[in-house]
Coordinates of C-alpha atoms in Angstrom, one line a residue:
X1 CA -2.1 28.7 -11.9
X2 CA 0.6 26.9 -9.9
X3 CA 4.5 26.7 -9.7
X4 CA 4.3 23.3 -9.5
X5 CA 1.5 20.7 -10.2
X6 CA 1.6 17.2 -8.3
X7 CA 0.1 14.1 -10.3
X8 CA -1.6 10.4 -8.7
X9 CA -2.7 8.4 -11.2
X10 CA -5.3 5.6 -10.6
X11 CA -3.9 3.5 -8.3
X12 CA -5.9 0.3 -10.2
X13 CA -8.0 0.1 -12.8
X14 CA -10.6 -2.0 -10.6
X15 CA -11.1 0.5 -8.3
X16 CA -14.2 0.5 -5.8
X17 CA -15.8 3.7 -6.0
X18 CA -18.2 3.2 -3.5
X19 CA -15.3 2.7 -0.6
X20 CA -13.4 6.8 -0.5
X21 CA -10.0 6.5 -1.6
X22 CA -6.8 7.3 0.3
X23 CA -5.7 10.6 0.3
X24 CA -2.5 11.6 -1.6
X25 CA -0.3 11.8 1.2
X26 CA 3.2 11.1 -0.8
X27 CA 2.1 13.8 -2.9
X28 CA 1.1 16.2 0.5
X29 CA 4.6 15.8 2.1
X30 CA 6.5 16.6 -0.6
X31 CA 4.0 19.4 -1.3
X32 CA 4.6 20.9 2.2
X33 CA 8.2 22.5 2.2
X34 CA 7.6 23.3 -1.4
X35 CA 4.7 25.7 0.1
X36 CA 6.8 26.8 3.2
X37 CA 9.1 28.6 0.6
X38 CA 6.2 30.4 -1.2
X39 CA 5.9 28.3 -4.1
X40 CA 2.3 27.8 -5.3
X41 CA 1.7 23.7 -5.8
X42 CA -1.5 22.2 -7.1
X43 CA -2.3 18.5 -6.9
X44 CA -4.5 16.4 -9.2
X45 CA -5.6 13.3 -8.0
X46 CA -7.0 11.0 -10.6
X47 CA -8.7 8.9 -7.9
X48 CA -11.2 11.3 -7.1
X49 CA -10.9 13.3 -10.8
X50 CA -10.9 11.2 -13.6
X51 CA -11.0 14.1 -16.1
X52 CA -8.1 15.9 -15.0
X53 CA -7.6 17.2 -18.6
X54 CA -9.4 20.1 -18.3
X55 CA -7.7 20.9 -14.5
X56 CA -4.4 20.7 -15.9
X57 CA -5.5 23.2 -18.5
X58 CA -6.4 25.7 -16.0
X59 CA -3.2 25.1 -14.2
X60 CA -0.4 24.4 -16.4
X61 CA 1.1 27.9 -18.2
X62 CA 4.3 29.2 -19.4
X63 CA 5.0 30.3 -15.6
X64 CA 4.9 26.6 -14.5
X65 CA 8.3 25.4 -13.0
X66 CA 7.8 22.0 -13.4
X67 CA 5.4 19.0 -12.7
X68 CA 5.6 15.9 -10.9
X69 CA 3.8 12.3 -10.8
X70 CA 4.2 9.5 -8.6
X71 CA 3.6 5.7 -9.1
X72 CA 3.8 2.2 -8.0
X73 CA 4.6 -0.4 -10.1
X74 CA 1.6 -1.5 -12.1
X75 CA -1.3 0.5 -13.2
X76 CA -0.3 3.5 -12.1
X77 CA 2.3 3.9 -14.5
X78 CA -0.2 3.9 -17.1
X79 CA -1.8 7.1 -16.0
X80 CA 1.3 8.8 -14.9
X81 CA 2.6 8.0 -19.1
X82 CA -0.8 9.9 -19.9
X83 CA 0.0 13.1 -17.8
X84 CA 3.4 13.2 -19.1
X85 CA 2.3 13.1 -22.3
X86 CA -0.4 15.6 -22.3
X87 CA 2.0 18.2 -20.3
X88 CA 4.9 17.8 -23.0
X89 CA 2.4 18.1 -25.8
X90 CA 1.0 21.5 -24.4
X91 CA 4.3 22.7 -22.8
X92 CA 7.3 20.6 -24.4
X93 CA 10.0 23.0 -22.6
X94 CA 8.2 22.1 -19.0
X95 CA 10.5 19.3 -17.0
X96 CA 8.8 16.0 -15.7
X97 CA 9.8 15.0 -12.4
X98 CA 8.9 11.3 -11.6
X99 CA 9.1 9.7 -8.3
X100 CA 7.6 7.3 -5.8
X101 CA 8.4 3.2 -5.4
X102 CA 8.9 2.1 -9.1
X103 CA 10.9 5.0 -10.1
X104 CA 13.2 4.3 -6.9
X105 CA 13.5 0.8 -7.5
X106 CA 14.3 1.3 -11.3
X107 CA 15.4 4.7 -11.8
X108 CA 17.8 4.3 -15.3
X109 CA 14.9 2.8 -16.8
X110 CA 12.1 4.9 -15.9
X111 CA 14.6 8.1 -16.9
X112 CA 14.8 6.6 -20.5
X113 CA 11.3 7.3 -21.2
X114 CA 10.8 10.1 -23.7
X115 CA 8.3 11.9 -21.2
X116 CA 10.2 11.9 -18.3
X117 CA 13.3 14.2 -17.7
X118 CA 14.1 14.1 -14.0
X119 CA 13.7 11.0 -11.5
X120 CA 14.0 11.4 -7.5
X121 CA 15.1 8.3 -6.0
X122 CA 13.6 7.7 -2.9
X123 CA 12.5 10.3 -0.1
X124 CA 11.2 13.6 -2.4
X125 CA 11.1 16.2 0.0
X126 CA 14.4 17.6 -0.4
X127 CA 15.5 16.8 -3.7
X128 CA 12.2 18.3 -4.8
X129 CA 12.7 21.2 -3.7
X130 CA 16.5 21.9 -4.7
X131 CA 15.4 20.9 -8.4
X132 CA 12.5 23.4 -8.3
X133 CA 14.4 26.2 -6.5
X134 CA 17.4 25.1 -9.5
X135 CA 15.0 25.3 -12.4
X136 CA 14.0 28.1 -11.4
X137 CA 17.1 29.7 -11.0
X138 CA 18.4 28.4 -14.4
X139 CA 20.7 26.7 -12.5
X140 CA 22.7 23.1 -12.9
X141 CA 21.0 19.6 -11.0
X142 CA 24.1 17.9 -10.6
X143 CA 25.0 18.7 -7.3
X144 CA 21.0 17.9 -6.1
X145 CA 21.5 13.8 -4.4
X146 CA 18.9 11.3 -5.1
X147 CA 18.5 11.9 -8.3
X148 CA 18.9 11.7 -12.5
X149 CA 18.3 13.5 -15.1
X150 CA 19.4 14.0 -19.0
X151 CA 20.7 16.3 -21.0
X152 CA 21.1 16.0 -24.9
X153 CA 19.9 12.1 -24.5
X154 CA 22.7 11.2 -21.8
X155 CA 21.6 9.9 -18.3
X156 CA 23.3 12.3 -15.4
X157 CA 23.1 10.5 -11.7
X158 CA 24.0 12.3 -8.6
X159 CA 24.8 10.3 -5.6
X160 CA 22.6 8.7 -2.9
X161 CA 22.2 11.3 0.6
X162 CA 21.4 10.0 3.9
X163 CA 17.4 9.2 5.0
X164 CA 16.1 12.6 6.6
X165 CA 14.9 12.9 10.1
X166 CA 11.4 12.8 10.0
X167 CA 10.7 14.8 12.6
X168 CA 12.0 17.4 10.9
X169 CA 9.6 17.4 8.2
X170 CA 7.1 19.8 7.9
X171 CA 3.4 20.1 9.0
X172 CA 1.2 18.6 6.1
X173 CA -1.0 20.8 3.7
X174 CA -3.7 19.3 4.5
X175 CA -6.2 22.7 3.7
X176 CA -5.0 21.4 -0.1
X177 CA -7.4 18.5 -0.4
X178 CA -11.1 18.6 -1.3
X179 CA -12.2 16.2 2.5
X180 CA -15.2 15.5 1.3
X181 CA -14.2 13.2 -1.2
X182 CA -11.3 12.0 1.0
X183 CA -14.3 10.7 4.0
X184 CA -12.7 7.3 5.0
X185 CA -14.1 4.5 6.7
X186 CA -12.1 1.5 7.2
X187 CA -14.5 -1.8 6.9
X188 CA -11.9 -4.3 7.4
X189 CA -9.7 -2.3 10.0
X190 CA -11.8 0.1 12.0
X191 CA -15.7 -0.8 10.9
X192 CA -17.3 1.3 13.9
X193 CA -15.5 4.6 13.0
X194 CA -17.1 7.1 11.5
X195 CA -13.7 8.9 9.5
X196 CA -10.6 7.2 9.7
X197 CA -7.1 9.2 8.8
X198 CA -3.8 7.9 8.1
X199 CA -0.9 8.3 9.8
X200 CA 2.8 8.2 8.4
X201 CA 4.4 7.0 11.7
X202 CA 7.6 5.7 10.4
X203 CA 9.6 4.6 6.7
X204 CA 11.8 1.8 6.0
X205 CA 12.1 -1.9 8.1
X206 CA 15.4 -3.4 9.9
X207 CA 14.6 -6.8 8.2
X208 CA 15.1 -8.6 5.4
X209 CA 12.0 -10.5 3.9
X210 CA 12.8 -11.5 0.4
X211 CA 9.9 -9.8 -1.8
X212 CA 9.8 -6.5 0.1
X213 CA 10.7 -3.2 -1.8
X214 CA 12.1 -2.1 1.8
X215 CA 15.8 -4.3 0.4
X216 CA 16.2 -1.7 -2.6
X217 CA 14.2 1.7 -1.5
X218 CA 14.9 1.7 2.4
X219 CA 18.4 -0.2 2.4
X220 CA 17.3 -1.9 5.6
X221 CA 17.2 1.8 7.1
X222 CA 14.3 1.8 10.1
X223 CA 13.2 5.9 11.0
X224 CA 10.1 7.0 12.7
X225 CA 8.2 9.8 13.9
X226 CA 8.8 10.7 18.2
X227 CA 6.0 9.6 20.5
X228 CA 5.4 13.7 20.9
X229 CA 5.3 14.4 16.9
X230 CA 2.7 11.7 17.0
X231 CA 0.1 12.9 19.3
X232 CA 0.5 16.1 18.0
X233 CA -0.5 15.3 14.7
X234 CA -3.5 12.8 16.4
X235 CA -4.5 15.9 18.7
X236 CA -4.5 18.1 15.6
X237 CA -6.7 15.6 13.4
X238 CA -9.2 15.4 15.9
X239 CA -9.5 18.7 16.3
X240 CA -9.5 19.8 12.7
X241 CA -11.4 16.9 11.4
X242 CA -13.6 15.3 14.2
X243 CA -11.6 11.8 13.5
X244 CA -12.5 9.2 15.9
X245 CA -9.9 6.8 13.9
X246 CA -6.0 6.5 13.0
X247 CA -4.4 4.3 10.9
X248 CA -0.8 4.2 11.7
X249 CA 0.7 3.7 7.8
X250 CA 4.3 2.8 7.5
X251 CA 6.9 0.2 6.7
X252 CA 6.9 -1.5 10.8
X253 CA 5.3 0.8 13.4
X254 CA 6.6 -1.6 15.9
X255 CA 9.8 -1.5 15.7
X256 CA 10.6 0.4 18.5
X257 CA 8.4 -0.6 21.4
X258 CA 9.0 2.3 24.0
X259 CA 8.0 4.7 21.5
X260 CA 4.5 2.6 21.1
X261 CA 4.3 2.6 24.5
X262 CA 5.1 6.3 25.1
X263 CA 2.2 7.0 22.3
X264 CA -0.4 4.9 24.3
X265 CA 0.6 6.3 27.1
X266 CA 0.2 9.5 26.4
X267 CA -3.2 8.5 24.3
X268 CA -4.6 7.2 27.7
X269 CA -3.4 10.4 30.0
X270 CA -4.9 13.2 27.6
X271 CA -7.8 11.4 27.5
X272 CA -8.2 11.2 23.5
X273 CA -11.0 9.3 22.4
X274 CA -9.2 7.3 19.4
X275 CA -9.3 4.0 18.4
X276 CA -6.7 2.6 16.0
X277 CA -4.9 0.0 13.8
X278 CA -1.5 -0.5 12.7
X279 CA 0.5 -3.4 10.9
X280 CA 2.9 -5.6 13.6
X281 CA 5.0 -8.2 12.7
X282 CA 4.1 -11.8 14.1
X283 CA 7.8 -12.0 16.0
X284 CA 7.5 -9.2 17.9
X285 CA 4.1 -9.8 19.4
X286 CA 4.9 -12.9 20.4
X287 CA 7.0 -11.6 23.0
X288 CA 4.9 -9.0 24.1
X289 CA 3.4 -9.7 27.9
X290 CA -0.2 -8.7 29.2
X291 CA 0.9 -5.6 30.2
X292 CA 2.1 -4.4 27.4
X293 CA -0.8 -5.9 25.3
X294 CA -3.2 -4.0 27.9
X295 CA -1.5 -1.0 27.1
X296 CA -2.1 -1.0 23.5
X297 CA -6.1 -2.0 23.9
X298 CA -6.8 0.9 26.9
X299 CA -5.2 3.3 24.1
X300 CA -7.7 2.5 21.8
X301 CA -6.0 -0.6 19.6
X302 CA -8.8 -2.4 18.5
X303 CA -6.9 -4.5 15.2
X304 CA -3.2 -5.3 14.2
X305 CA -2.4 -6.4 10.9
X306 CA 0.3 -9.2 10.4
X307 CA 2.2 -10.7 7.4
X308 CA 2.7 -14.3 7.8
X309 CA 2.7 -14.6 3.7
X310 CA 3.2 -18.2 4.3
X311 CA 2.3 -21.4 6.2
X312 CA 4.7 -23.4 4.7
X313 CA 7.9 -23.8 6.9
X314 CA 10.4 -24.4 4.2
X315 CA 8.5 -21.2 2.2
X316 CA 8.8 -19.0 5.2
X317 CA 13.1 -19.7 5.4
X318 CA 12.9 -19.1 1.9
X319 CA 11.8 -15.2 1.9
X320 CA 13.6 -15.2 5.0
X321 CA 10.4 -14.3 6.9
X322 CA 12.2 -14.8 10.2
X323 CA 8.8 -16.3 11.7
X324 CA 7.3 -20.0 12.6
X325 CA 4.1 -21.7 12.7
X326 CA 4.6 -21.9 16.9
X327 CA 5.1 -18.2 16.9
X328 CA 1.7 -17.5 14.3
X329 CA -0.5 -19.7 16.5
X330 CA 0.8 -18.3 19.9
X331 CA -0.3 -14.9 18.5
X332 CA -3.7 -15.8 17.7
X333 CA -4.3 -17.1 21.0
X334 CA -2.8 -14.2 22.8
X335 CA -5.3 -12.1 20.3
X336 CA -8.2 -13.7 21.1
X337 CA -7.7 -13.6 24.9
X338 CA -7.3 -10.0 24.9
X339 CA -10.2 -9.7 22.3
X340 CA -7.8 -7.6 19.9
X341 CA -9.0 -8.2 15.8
X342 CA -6.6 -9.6 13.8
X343 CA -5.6 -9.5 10.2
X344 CA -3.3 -11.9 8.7
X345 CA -1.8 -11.4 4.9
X346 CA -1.1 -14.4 2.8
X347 CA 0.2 -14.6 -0.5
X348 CA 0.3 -17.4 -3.4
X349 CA 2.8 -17.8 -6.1
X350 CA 6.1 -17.9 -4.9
X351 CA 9.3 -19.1 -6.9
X352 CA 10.1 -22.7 -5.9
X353 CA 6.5 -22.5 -4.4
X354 CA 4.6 -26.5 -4.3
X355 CA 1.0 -27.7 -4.0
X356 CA 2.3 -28.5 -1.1
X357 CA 3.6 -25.3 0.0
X358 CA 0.3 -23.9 -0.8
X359 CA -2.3 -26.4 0.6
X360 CA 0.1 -25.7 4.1
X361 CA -1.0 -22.3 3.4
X362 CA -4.6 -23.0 2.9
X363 CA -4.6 -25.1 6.4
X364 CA -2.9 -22.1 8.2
X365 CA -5.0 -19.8 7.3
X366 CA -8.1 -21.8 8.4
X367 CA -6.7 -23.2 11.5
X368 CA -6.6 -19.1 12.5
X369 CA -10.0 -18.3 11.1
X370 CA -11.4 -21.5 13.1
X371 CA -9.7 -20.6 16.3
X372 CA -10.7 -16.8 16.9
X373 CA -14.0 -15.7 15.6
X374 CA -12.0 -11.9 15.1
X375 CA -9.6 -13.3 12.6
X376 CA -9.3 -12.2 9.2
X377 CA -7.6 -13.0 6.5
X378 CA -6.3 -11.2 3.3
X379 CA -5.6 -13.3 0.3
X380 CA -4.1 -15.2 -0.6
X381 CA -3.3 -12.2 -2.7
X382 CA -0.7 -13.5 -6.1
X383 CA 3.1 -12.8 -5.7
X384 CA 4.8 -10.2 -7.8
X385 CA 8.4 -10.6 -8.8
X386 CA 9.8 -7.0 -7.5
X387 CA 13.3 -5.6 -9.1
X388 CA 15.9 -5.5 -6.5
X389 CA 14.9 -8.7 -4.3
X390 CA 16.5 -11.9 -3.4
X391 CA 13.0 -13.3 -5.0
X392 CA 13.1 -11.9 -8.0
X393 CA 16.5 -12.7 -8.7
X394 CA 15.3 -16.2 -7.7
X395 CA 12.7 -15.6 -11.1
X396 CA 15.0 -14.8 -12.8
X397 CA 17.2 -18.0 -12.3
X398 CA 14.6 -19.9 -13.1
X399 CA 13.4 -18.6 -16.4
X400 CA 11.4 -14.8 -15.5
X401 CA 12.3 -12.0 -17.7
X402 CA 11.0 -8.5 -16.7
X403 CA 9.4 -5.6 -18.4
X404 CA 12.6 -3.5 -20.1
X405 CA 10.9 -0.3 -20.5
X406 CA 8.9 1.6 -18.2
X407 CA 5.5 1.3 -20.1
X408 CA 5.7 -2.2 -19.8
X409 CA 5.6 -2.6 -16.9
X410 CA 1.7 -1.2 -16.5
X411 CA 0.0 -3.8 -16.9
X412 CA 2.8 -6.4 -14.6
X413 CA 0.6 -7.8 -11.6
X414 CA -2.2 -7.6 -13.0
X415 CA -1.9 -10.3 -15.3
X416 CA -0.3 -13.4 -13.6
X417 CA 0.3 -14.7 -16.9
X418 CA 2.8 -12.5 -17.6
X419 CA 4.2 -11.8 -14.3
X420 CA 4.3 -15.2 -13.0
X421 CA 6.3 -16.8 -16.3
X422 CA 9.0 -18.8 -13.6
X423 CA 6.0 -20.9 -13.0
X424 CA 5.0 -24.0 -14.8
X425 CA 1.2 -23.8 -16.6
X426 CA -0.3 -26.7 -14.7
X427 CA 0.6 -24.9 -11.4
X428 CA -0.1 -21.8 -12.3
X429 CA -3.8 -22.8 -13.3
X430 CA -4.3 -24.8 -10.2
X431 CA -3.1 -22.2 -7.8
X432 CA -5.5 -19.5 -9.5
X433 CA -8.3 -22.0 -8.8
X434 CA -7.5 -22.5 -5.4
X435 CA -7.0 -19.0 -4.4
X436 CA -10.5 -18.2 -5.9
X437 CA -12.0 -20.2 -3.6
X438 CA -10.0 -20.0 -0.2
X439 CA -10.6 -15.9 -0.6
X440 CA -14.4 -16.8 -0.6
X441 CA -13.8 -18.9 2.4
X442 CA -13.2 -15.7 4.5
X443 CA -16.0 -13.5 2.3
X444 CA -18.6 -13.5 5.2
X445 CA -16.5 -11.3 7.5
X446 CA -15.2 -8.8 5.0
X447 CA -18.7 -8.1 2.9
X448 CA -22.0 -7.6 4.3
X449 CA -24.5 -9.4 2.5
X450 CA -22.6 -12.3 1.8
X451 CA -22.5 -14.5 4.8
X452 CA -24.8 -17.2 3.0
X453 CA -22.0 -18.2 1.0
X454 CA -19.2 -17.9 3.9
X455 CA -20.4 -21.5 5.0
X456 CA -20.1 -22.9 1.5
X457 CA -16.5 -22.0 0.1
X458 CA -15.1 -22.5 3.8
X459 CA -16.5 -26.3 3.1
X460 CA -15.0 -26.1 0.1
X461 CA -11.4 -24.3 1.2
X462 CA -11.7 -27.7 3.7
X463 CA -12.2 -30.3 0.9
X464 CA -8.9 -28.9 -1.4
X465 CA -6.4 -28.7 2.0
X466 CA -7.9 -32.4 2.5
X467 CA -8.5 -34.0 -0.5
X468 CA -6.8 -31.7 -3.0
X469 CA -9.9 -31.4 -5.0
X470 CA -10.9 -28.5 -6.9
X471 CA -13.3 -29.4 -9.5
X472 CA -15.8 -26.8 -11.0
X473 CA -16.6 -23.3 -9.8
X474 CA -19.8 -22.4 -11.3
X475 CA -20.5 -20.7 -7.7
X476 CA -17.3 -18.3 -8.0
X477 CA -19.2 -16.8 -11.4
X478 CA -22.4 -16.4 -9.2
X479 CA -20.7 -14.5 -6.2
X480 CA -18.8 -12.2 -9.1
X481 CA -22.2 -11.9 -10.6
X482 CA -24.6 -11.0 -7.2
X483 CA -21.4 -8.9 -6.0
X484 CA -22.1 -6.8 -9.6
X485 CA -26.2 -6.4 -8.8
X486 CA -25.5 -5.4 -5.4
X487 CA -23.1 -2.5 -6.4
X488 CA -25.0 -1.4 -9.2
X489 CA -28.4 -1.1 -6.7
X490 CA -26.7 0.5 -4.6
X491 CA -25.1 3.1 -6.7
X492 CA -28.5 3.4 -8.0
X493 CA -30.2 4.0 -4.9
X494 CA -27.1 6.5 -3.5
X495 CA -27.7 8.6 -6.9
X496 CA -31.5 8.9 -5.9
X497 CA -30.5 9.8 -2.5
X498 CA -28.2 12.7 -3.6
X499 CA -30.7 14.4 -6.1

């Protein structure tokens, strides 16, 4: 029985179960400085336990302080409304703390809810642990920053604190997680390693791109792990957990080159056998010289991820990207000479957006793929109108009206029907066309199995930038459709296997 229980929900409800999900690791940092002042914390993950019903019944008494869930906008929410609900149904007195992106972006509406009774706005480690240490005491939350709460139906919020120092934050739990159901590979990042484990390098970016959470959350506010806090942690994965891949997770793990270079440095002279992969913006490398670059690949960098979102010029000054075309191509190149992989991150649906705009996508996106054999790209993935962003706001001039209560806003993203209102029907349809067939385009480097029809759709991804034909896509069905038999034999034949 635990002082504290932690919540995930499903992260989406079209989960692949075959690929190991992430592990919690919002959920483990806030966990740790609960645990280094002796409160017990359990954490239930709904991507690896579906039926966490009867786990909370073990866990949840009279003696439990109070429980937490985190959650994105989207799906997430869904879940995290279904653990509220069944901890106030067996323990109505217990407070539910919610935090994570969507409660930080829209904190007085998420608050409202009937089932939640405390929000943290942004970084959780410290505010969770005044509340808990408060409700414990029986003492007052109003002098606990970061946060909101109610009392007798009216909304309490204290005032923001400054970001923490991250390298003051404590060691993760990670004895807390069941590993086995936590074994990562990474097929689009790292394909060759055997277990991959994220890193949390750094939070927040200095810049300003119009659709990024990072405006409202992170208030432009760039921290990061030291180049020594960061080997340690690699030094103690490999030991503990026989990784032979990092991911570096955060916001820009970039941003400050001496520390990247201090880290590969120091990867090179301990001699740690490591590859790894981290997100870069396309600005930065294209200022980077071959020694630098040689740096990064002797350390083990074997693919950087970039978001160009756009190959439209006028789209790009729009979001206020703060890239160009020159500076996308230039990267490529410099990529392929130094035989680095690449992943690029595209995105369809903007406000203001043309046919255009989109087909200039399209013909980016395959002018990369054309011109280095190691170039991937992801999406075009459907734009999402985010609260507190210069492109939402732009949605919202031109005719968008968002979810006003927290449960509404499950299902938003999922359904671009409703999330992409701003945009004219005919558009709408032709985009969702389109986008079906340019992700094809690039299926035969992401999926084994499916390189027959990689020649196919990147004919066809050719013939819509050109001609701006679409026409039927009886062959998108079939791919849906052999993708299905393939994942069912295959769970079939991994069942067999286990018994």
């Amino acid at each position: 029985m635990a002082d504290v229980i932690l919540f995930r929900p499903n992260i989406s409800k079209m989960i692949d179960k075959a690929l190991s999900p992430r592990p919690p690791w919002g959920l483990l940092f806030i966990a740790a400085p609960l645990i280094e002042n002796n409160y017990s914390v359990k954490i239930i993950d709904e991507e690896i336990n579906s039926y966490w019903a009867d786990e909370l019944d073990r866990e949840l008494n009279d003696s439990t302080i109070c429980v937490g869930v985190t959650s994105m906008t989207g799906w997430q929410i869904l879940g995290g409304l279904q653990f509220s609900r069944a901890v106030k149904k067996k323990r109505p007195c217990i407070p539910v703390v919610w935090g994570g992106l969507h409660p930080s972006i829209l904190p007085e509406q998420t608050i409202k809810n009937d089932f939640v009774d405390i929000v943290v706005r942004g970084e959780g480690e410290d505010p969770l642990l005044k509340i808990v240490t408060a409700l414990k005491g029986r003492s007052s939350l109003k002098g606990i920053a970061n946060i909101y709460s109610k009392e007798n139906e009216k909304v309490y919020s204290n005032p923001k604190n400054d970001f923490m120092d991250m390298n003051k934050l404590s060691l993760l739990p990670y004895r807390m997680l069941e590993w086995g159901k936590y074994r990562r590979r990474e097929p689009s990042t790292l394909p060759n390693c055997k277990l991959t484990i994220d890193i949390l390098a750094d939070r927040g970016c200095p810049h300003k791109c119009g659709f990024c959470y990072n405006l409202n959350v992170n208030n432009c506010a760039w921290r990061g792990l030291s180049a020594n806090k960061i080997i340690e942690q690699i030094e103690y994965l490999k030991e503990k957990f026989l990784i032979d891949g990092i991911n570096f997770l955060g916001d820009n793990f970039f941003v400050d080159k001496k520390r990247v270079s201090d880290v590969c440095a120091e990867i090179i002279k301990r001699k740690i056998k490591i590859t790894w992969h981290a997100d870069c913006r396309i600005d930065y490398f294209s200022t980077y010289d071959d020694k630098f670059i040689n740096l990064l690949k002797e350390s083990g960098c074997k693919v950087l991820t970039f978001g160009v979102e756009s190959g439209s010029p006028r789209m790009l000054k729009l979001m206020q990207k703060g890239i160009s075309l020159d500076q996308i191509f230039k990267v490529n190149e410099s990529l392929k000479k130094h035989q680095i992989g690449a992943s690029y991150h595209f995105m369809a649906g903007f406000p203001e957006e043309t046919k255009d705009d989109l087909l200039q996508t399209y013909a980016v996106m395959m002018k990369l793929f054309d011109g280095y054999s190691k170039a991937n790209f992801l999406g075009p993935s459907i734009y999402t109108p985010y609260p507190g962003t210069p492109l939402y706001d732009k949605c919202v001039e031109m005719g968008f009206k968002g979810p006003e209560k927290l449960e509404d806003w499950a299902n938003f993203g999922w359904d671009e029907k409703t999330s992409l209102t701003f945009m004219s029907p005919k558009y709408l349809k032709w985009m969702l066309k389109s986008v079906n067939v340019i992700k094809y385009a690039n299926i035969a480097k992401r999926v084994s199995g499916m390189e027959w029809v990689g020649w196919w759709f990147r004919l066809r991804a050719k013939v819509i930038i050109k001609f701006n034909i679409i026409g039927p896509q009886p062959e998108v069905t079939l791919v849906y459709f052999f993708n299905a038999v393939i994942a069912s034999v295959k769970k079939i034949f991994n069942f067999k296997a286990k018994k």
